[in-house]
Coordinates of C-alpha atoms and ligand atoms in Angstrom, one line a residue:
M86 CA -14.7 94.4 -38.0
T87 CA -15.1 91.9 -35.2
Q88 CA -12.1 90.8 -33.3
T89 CA -11.5 87.1 -33.9
P90 CA -8.0 85.8 -33.7
G91 CA -7.0 83.2 -36.3
S92 CA -5.0 82.5 -39.4
T93 CA -6.5 85.3 -41.4
K94 CA -4.2 86.4 -44.3
V95 CA -5.1 89.1 -46.8
R96 CA -3.3 90.8 -49.6
Y97 CA -3.3 94.1 -51.3
A98 CA -2.2 93.7 -54.9
P99 CA -1.5 96.9 -56.7
S100 CA 0.1 97.0 -60.2
P101 CA 3.1 99.3 -59.8
T102 CA 2.4 101.3 -62.9
G103 CA 2.0 104.7 -61.3
R104 CA 1.2 106.4 -58.0
I105 CA -1.7 105.0 -56.0
H106 CA -4.7 107.2 -55.6
L107 CA -7.5 107.6 -53.2
G108 CA -9.5 104.8 -55.0
N109 CA -6.6 102.4 -54.6
A110 CA -6.2 103.3 -50.9
R111 CA -9.7 101.9 -50.3
P112 CA -8.8 98.2 -50.8
A113 CA -5.4 98.8 -49.3
L114 CA -7.0 100.0 -46.1
L115 CA -10.0 97.7 -46.1
N116 CA -7.6 94.8 -46.2
W117 CA -5.5 96.4 -43.4
F118 CA -8.6 96.8 -41.2
F119 CA -9.6 93.2 -41.8
A120 CA -6.1 92.0 -41.0
R121 CA -6.0 94.1 -37.8
A122 CA -9.4 93.1 -36.6
H123 CA -8.7 89.4 -37.1
C124 CA -5.1 89.5 -35.8
G125 CA -4.2 88.4 -39.3
Q126 CA -1.3 89.0 -41.7
Y127 CA -1.2 91.5 -44.5
V128 CA 0.7 90.7 -47.7
L129 CA 1.7 93.5 -50.1
R130 CA 1.8 91.9 -53.5
M131 CA 3.2 93.9 -56.4
D132 CA 1.4 92.7 -59.5
D133 CA 4.3 93.6 -61.8
T134 CA 4.0 90.9 -64.5
D135 CA 3.5 93.6 -67.1
L136 CA 7.1 94.4 -67.5
A137 CA 6.6 97.2 -70.0
R138 CA 4.4 99.2 -67.6
S139 CA 5.6 98.3 -64.2
T140 CA 8.5 100.2 -62.6
R141 CA 10.5 99.8 -59.4
E142 CA 10.0 103.5 -58.8
S143 CA 6.2 103.0 -58.7
A144 CA 6.5 100.0 -56.4
D145 CA 8.7 102.0 -54.0
S146 CA 6.3 104.9 -54.1
I147 CA 3.4 102.5 -53.2
E148 CA 5.3 101.2 -50.2
A149 CA 6.1 104.7 -49.1
D150 CA 2.4 105.8 -49.5
L151 CA 1.1 102.8 -47.6
A152 CA 3.6 103.5 -44.8
W153 CA 2.5 107.1 -44.7
L154 CA -1.1 105.9 -44.4
G155 CA -0.1 103.7 -41.5
I156 CA 0.0 100.3 -43.2
T157 CA 3.0 98.1 -42.4
P158 CA 2.8 94.8 -44.4
S159 CA 3.9 91.6 -42.9
L160 CA 5.3 90.4 -46.2
L161 CA 6.1 92.0 -49.6
V162 CA 6.2 89.8 -52.7
R163 CA 6.8 90.8 -56.3
Q164 CA 5.2 88.7 -59.0
S165 CA 8.1 89.3 -61.4
E166 CA 10.2 87.2 -59.0
R167 CA 7.7 84.3 -58.8
T168 CA 7.5 83.2 -62.5
A169 CA 8.6 79.6 -61.6
L170 CA 5.5 79.1 -59.6
Y171 CA 3.3 80.3 -62.5
D172 CA 5.2 78.1 -64.9
A173 CA 4.5 75.1 -62.7
A174 CA 0.8 76.0 -62.6
V175 CA 0.8 76.3 -66.4
D176 CA 2.2 72.8 -66.6
R177 CA -0.5 71.4 -64.3
L178 CA -3.3 73.2 -66.2
K179 CA -1.9 71.9 -69.5
G180 CA -1.7 68.4 -68.1
A181 CA -5.3 68.6 -67.0
G182 CA -6.4 69.8 -70.4
R183 CA -7.5 73.2 -69.1
L184 CA -5.0 75.3 -70.9
Y185 CA -4.9 75.2 -74.7
P186 CA -2.8 77.0 -77.3
C187 CA -4.4 79.5 -79.7
Y188 CA -2.9 81.1 -82.7
E189 CA -5.3 83.8 -83.7
T190 CA -3.9 87.3 -84.2
E191 CA -5.7 90.3 -82.7
D192 CA -7.0 91.2 -86.1
E193 CA -8.5 87.8 -86.7
L194 CA -10.2 87.9 -83.2
D195 CA -11.5 91.3 -84.0
R196 CA -13.0 90.2 -87.2
R197 CA -14.7 87.3 -85.5
R198 CA -16.1 89.4 -82.8
K199 CA -17.6 91.8 -85.4
R200 CA -19.1 88.9 -87.3
A201 CA -20.6 87.5 -84.2
R202 CA -22.1 90.8 -83.3
A203 CA -23.5 91.2 -86.8
L204 CA -25.2 87.9 -86.4
G205 CA -26.7 89.0 -83.1
K206 CA -24.5 86.5 -81.1
P207 CA -22.4 87.4 -78.1
P208 CA -18.8 88.2 -79.1
I209 CA -17.2 85.4 -77.1
Y210 CA -14.3 83.3 -78.3
D211 CA -15.5 80.4 -80.4
R212 CA -12.9 77.9 -79.2
A213 CA -11.8 77.3 -82.8
A214 CA -8.3 76.5 -81.5
L215 CA -9.6 73.5 -79.6
K216 CA -10.4 71.9 -83.0
L217 CA -6.8 72.2 -84.3
S218 CA -5.0 69.0 -85.0
D219 CA -1.4 68.4 -84.2
A220 CA -0.7 68.9 -87.9
D221 CA -2.5 72.2 -87.9
R222 CA -0.5 73.4 -84.9
A223 CA 2.8 72.3 -86.5
R224 CA 1.9 74.2 -89.7
L225 CA 1.0 77.4 -87.8
E226 CA 4.2 77.2 -85.8
A227 CA 6.2 76.6 -89.0
E228 CA 4.6 79.9 -90.3
G229 CA 6.3 81.5 -87.3
R230 CA 3.2 81.9 -85.2
K231 CA 3.6 81.5 -81.4
P232 CA 0.6 80.4 -79.3
H233 CA -1.1 82.3 -76.5
W234 CA -2.8 80.1 -74.0
R235 CA -6.4 80.1 -73.0
F236 CA -8.0 78.6 -69.9
K237 CA -10.9 76.3 -70.8
L238 CA -13.9 77.5 -68.7
D239 CA -16.4 75.0 -67.4
G240 CA -19.2 77.1 -68.8
K241 CA -21.4 76.8 -65.7
P242 CA -22.7 79.2 -63.2
V243 CA -20.2 79.8 -60.4
H244 CA -21.7 80.7 -57.1
F245 CA -20.0 82.4 -54.3
E246 CA -21.0 84.2 -51.1
D247 CA -19.5 87.6 -51.2
L248 CA -18.9 89.0 -47.7
I249 CA -20.0 92.4 -48.8
K250 CA -22.4 91.9 -51.8
G251 CA -24.0 88.7 -50.6
A252 CA -24.8 85.7 -52.9
Q253 CA -23.2 86.2 -56.3
T254 CA -23.4 84.1 -59.5
V255 CA -21.1 84.5 -62.4
N256 CA -22.0 82.4 -65.4
T257 CA -18.8 81.5 -67.2
A258 CA -20.8 80.2 -70.1
S259 CA -21.3 83.8 -71.2
M260 CA -17.5 84.6 -71.1
S261 CA -14.6 84.0 -73.5
D262 CA -12.0 81.5 -72.3
P263 CA -9.5 83.9 -70.8
V264 CA -6.0 84.2 -72.1
L265 CA -3.7 83.4 -69.2
V266 CA -0.3 83.5 -71.1
R267 CA 0.6 85.9 -73.8
E268 CA 2.4 84.9 -77.1
D269 CA 5.7 86.1 -75.6
G270 CA 5.2 83.8 -72.6
S271 CA 4.4 86.7 -70.2
Y272 CA 1.5 86.3 -67.8
L273 CA -1.7 88.3 -67.6
Y274 CA -3.0 89.2 -64.2
T275 CA -5.6 86.3 -63.8
L276 CA -3.4 83.2 -63.2
P277 CA -0.5 84.6 -61.1
S278 CA -3.1 86.2 -58.8
V279 CA -4.7 82.7 -58.2
V280 CA -1.3 80.9 -57.9
D281 CA -0.1 83.5 -55.3
D282 CA -3.3 83.4 -53.4
I283 CA -2.9 79.6 -53.1
D284 CA 0.8 79.7 -52.4
L285 CA 0.7 82.4 -49.8
G286 CA -2.4 80.9 -48.1
I287 CA -4.6 84.0 -48.6
T288 CA -7.9 83.4 -46.7
H289 CA -9.8 86.5 -47.8
V290 CA -9.6 88.4 -51.1
I291 CA -10.9 92.0 -50.5
R292 CA -10.9 94.1 -53.7
G293 CA -13.0 96.4 -55.8
E294 CA -16.3 95.2 -57.3
D295 CA -14.8 95.6 -60.8
H296 CA -13.3 92.2 -60.1
V297 CA -16.6 90.3 -59.5
S298 CA -16.7 88.7 -63.0
N299 CA -13.0 87.8 -62.7
T300 CA -13.9 86.0 -59.6
G301 CA -16.0 83.5 -61.6
T302 CA -12.9 82.7 -63.8
Q303 CA -10.6 82.7 -60.8
I304 CA -12.7 80.3 -58.7
E305 CA -12.5 77.8 -61.6
I306 CA -8.8 78.2 -61.7
F307 CA -8.5 77.8 -57.9
E308 CA -10.4 74.6 -58.3
A309 CA -8.4 73.4 -61.3
L310 CA -5.2 73.9 -59.3
G311 CA -6.6 72.1 -56.2
G312 CA -7.5 75.3 -54.2
P313 CA -8.4 76.2 -51.5
V314 CA -10.7 78.9 -52.7
P315 CA -10.5 82.0 -50.4
A316 CA -13.5 84.0 -49.3
F317 CA -14.2 87.1 -51.4
A318 CA -15.4 90.6 -50.5
H319 CA -15.9 93.1 -53.3
H320 CA -16.3 96.7 -52.2
N321 CA -17.9 99.6 -54.0
L322 CA -15.5 101.8 -55.9
L323 CA -14.7 105.3 -55.0
T324 CA -15.6 107.9 -57.6
D325 CA -14.9 111.6 -57.9
A326 CA -17.7 114.1 -57.3
E327 CA -18.9 113.6 -60.9
G328 CA -19.2 109.9 -60.5
Q329 CA -16.0 109.2 -62.6
G330 CA -13.5 106.6 -61.4
F331 CA -10.1 107.7 -60.3
S332 CA -7.3 107.1 -62.6
K333 CA -3.6 106.7 -61.8
R334 CA -2.8 109.0 -64.6
L335 CA -5.1 111.7 -63.2
G336 CA -2.4 112.4 -60.6
S337 CA -4.2 115.1 -58.6
L338 CA -5.6 112.7 -56.0
S339 CA -2.7 110.5 -55.7
I340 CA -1.8 109.7 -52.1
G341 CA 1.5 111.4 -52.7
D342 CA -0.1 114.6 -53.8
L343 CA -2.6 114.6 -50.9
R344 CA 0.4 114.2 -48.6
A345 CA 2.3 117.0 -50.4
Q346 CA -0.9 119.2 -50.1
G347 CA -0.6 118.8 -46.3
Y348 CA -3.5 116.6 -45.5
E349 CA -3.3 114.4 -42.4
A350 CA -2.8 110.7 -43.3
I351 CA -5.7 109.7 -41.0
A352 CA -8.0 112.2 -42.8
V353 CA -7.1 110.6 -46.2
A354 CA -7.6 107.1 -44.7
I355 CA -11.0 108.1 -43.3
M356 CA -12.2 109.6 -46.6
A357 CA -10.9 106.6 -48.6
T358 CA -12.8 104.1 -46.4
L359 CA -15.8 105.7 -44.8
T360 CA -17.1 107.4 -47.9
G361 CA -19.9 105.2 -49.3
T362 CA -20.6 103.4 -46.0
S363 CA -23.3 103.8 -43.5
L364 CA -20.8 105.2 -41.0
P365 CA -20.4 109.0 -40.8
V366 CA -17.3 110.6 -42.2
E367 CA -15.9 111.9 -38.9
P368 CA -12.6 112.1 -37.1
H369 CA -11.1 108.9 -35.7
A370 CA -7.9 108.7 -33.7
S371 CA -6.3 105.7 -35.5
L372 CA -6.7 103.1 -38.2
D373 CA -7.4 100.6 -35.5
E374 CA -10.3 102.6 -34.2
I375 CA -11.8 102.6 -37.7
A376 CA -11.0 98.9 -38.0
G377 CA -13.0 98.3 -34.8
K378 CA -16.1 100.0 -36.2
L379 CA -16.2 99.3 -39.9
E380 CA -18.0 96.0 -40.6
F381 CA -18.5 94.8 -44.2
S382 CA -22.2 95.2 -43.7
A383 CA -21.7 99.0 -43.4
I384 CA -20.3 99.2 -46.9
S385 CA -23.0 100.3 -49.3
H386 CA -23.7 98.7 -52.6
G387 CA -23.9 102.0 -54.6
P388 CA -21.0 104.1 -55.6
A389 CA -18.9 105.9 -53.1
R390 CA -18.6 109.6 -54.1
F391 CA -15.6 111.5 -52.9
D392 CA -16.2 115.2 -52.1
P393 CA -13.0 117.2 -51.8
A394 CA -14.7 119.8 -49.5
E395 CA -15.5 117.0 -47.1
L396 CA -11.8 116.1 -46.9
D397 CA -11.0 119.8 -46.1
S398 CA -13.6 119.9 -43.3
L399 CA -12.6 116.5 -41.9
N400 CA -8.9 117.5 -41.9
A401 CA -9.8 120.7 -40.1
R402 CA -11.9 118.9 -37.5
I403 CA -9.0 116.5 -36.8
L404 CA -6.6 119.4 -36.3
H405 CA -9.1 121.3 -34.1
A406 CA -9.2 118.4 -31.7
M407 CA -5.4 117.5 -31.9
S408 CA -3.7 117.5 -28.5
Y409 CA -0.6 119.5 -27.8
Q410 CA 1.2 116.2 -27.1
A411 CA 0.4 115.0 -30.6
A412 CA 1.2 118.3 -32.3
Q413 CA 4.3 119.1 -30.3
P414 CA 7.0 117.3 -32.4
R415 CA 5.6 118.7 -35.6
L416 CA 5.5 122.2 -34.1
A417 CA 9.1 121.8 -33.0
E418 CA 10.1 121.0 -36.6
R419 CA 8.7 124.4 -37.5
G420 CA 10.4 126.2 -34.6
I421 CA 7.0 126.7 -32.8
A422 CA 6.4 125.9 -29.2
G423 CA 3.8 126.5 -26.5
E424 CA 0.7 124.6 -25.4
E425 CA -1.4 127.7 -25.0
L426 CA -0.4 128.9 -28.4
W427 CA -1.4 125.6 -29.9
L428 CA -4.7 125.4 -28.1
V429 CA -5.6 129.0 -29.2
L430 CA -4.6 128.7 -32.8
R431 CA -5.5 125.1 -33.7
N432 CA -9.1 126.0 -34.3
N433 CA -8.1 128.1 -37.3
L434 CA -6.3 125.3 -39.1
V435 CA -7.4 123.5 -42.2
K436 CA -3.9 122.1 -42.8
F437 CA -1.3 121.7 -40.2
D438 CA 1.1 123.9 -42.1
D439 CA -1.3 126.9 -41.6
I440 CA 0.1 127.0 -38.1
A441 CA 3.1 128.9 -39.3
D442 CA 1.0 131.9 -40.5
W443 CA -1.1 131.9 -37.4
A444 CA 1.8 131.6 -35.1
R445 CA 3.2 134.9 -36.5
L446 CA 0.2 136.6 -34.9
V447 CA 1.8 135.7 -31.6
T448 CA 5.5 135.9 -32.4
G449 CA 5.3 138.6 -35.1
P450 CA 6.1 140.2 -37.3
V451 CA 2.6 141.5 -37.9
Q452 CA 1.9 144.4 -40.3
P453 CA -0.9 146.3 -38.5
V454 CA -3.7 147.6 -40.6
I455 CA -5.1 150.9 -39.3
D456 CA -7.6 153.0 -41.3
E457 CA -6.9 156.8 -41.3
Q458 CA -10.3 157.4 -39.8
D459 CA -9.5 155.1 -36.9
R460 CA -6.2 156.6 -35.9
A461 CA -7.5 158.6 -33.0
F462 CA -9.6 155.6 -31.8
I463 CA -6.6 153.3 -31.9
A464 CA -4.4 155.9 -30.1
T465 CA -7.1 156.0 -27.3
A466 CA -7.2 152.2 -27.2
R467 CA -3.4 152.1 -26.9
E468 CA -3.5 154.4 -23.8
L469 CA -6.1 152.3 -22.2
L470 CA -4.2 149.0 -22.6
P471 CA -4.3 147.4 -19.0
P472 CA -1.1 146.7 -17.1
E473 CA 0.2 143.1 -17.1
P474 CA -0.2 140.3 -15.9
W475 CA -2.8 139.5 -18.6
T476 CA -5.4 136.9 -18.4
L477 CA -8.5 135.8 -20.3
Q478 CA -10.3 138.7 -18.6
T479 CA -8.0 141.4 -20.0
W480 CA -9.8 141.7 -23.4
A481 CA -13.1 142.4 -21.7
D482 CA -11.6 144.9 -19.2
W483 CA -9.8 146.7 -22.1
T484 CA -12.8 146.9 -24.5
D485 CA -15.1 148.0 -21.6
A486 CA -12.8 150.9 -21.0
I487 CA -12.5 151.7 -24.7
R488 CA -16.3 151.6 -25.0
A489 CA -16.7 154.0 -22.1
A490 CA -14.1 156.4 -23.5
T491 CA -15.1 156.4 -27.2
G492 CA -18.8 155.4 -27.2
R493 CA -18.0 152.7 -29.9
K494 CA -19.5 149.2 -29.6
G495 CA -19.9 146.1 -31.7
K496 CA -18.0 145.8 -35.0
P497 CA -16.8 149.4 -35.2
L498 CA -15.2 148.8 -31.8
F499 CA -13.7 145.3 -32.4
M500 CA -12.7 145.3 -36.0
P501 CA -10.2 148.1 -36.0
L502 CA -8.6 146.5 -32.9
R503 CA -8.4 143.2 -34.6
M504 CA -7.0 144.7 -37.8
A505 CA -4.4 146.6 -35.9
L506 CA -3.3 143.7 -33.6
T507 CA -3.3 141.0 -36.3
G508 CA -3.4 142.7 -39.7
R509 CA -6.4 140.6 -40.7
H510 CA -10.1 140.6 -40.3
D511 CA -10.5 136.9 -39.2
G512 CA -8.6 134.6 -36.9
P513 CA -8.5 133.4 -33.3
E514 CA -10.5 134.9 -30.5
L515 CA -8.8 138.1 -29.3
K516 CA -9.6 137.2 -25.7
S517 CA -7.3 134.2 -26.0
L518 CA -4.8 135.8 -28.3
L519 CA -4.1 138.9 -26.2
P520 CA -2.3 137.2 -23.3
L521 CA -0.1 135.3 -25.8
V522 CA 0.9 138.4 -27.7
G523 CA 1.7 140.4 -24.5
R524 CA 1.5 144.1 -23.7
K525 CA 4.8 145.2 -25.3
A526 CA 3.9 143.7 -28.8
C527 CA 0.4 145.1 -28.5
L528 CA 1.7 148.6 -27.8
D529 CA 3.9 148.3 -30.9
R530 CA 1.0 147.1 -33.1
L531 CA -1.3 149.9 -32.0
L532 CA 1.0 152.6 -33.3
Ligands
LIG668 N1 -3.6 94.1 -59.6 C1 -5.0 93.9 -59.5 C2 -5.6 95.3 -59.5 O1 -5.0 96.2 -59.1 C3 -5.4 93.1 -58.2 C4 -6.7 92.7 -58.1 C5 -6.9 91.7 -57.0 O2 -6.9 92.2 -55.8 O3 -7.0 90.5 -57.3 O4 -6.8 95.5 -59.8

């Protein structure tokens, strides 16, 4: 995203009703990239107007997950603390004749939708409540009914230039007037989002393409409230390998779980954002580096399929290239040290924590595996172990001598040595491992 300093202000607006998952991380990060590339501000807005489902615990977990990914918002706001602003907007919309009270129950609305469908008509709200007289309303309220409030759409095509999807038209004539305020006075998502975008001076709304049709409604509300209307960018949604959307309740790919499973934050960020773009999914050093490369034009218009195997291989590639300087504090936490050790072992890692197992090949204990039929061979090899100091040449010198003495070559020569020295049939190059293990430990393992 091109570097242009200015007054850019974006927001990421999760509903704190559970842990955020990989699909939620996509808008979180795309907004972050945009803010960074434009020297802008990043607002974290908790869409917590649904008091029954929102929890402080979820909100806190979202903050922690974003911090882990490397996102540090410039501002945090909670919609539950901003009701006065929404109330003021409601008054203005009522005054402008754009918000009207409706008294239908869910059952009544359901029956009407069914009837419309049976008649081959679109099941959109018929605006019956607009025809109610003051006396009708008084009677309904006397019956104990409380109104919910609908926004009166213009019923015209709304055009906007989407920064990702190009020119878009949403025809609000084919939509029901949206309910903005529930019977109990609580707010649905649509209005508070617009009020906050205006109040906070949001310049760009970057979110999933499931919000394109909302945008038609919201542009009308922006205009009814005197705007300004921000720019919109709707990105493709991340799906699992089967093409299904992620769900907060699914759990398994929550950012918290991926973290607990030991993935690198940068690997998760790369998967969440570069999947479904024309850029290759490959290691990047930092979020800023991705921000410098990922333009909106690179985001494809089809779905973005997440492949878990790709996350594993990306994570591994990131670790295989990780410098000792970067790894050192994390190694120290695990009681492991040594640049040589890191450089030799890092190529075997899929997750950082694998280092503990691999480091045992150097520090021990190792349970040597020696087949009965290889006992004499191993005993000969032990006797031929060269004197120290050991270098990268030691392995070749030693195995040349064993070959000459025993006539073995290839796998029958190398595999019994590997099994004896490491207790496993795969792992780092023995040539590099040998000097790290040292002669004394090798002698012990060849017994
Ligand atoms: N809370 C909404 C969501 O999670 C925000 C959508 C928006 O960015 O406007 O889908």
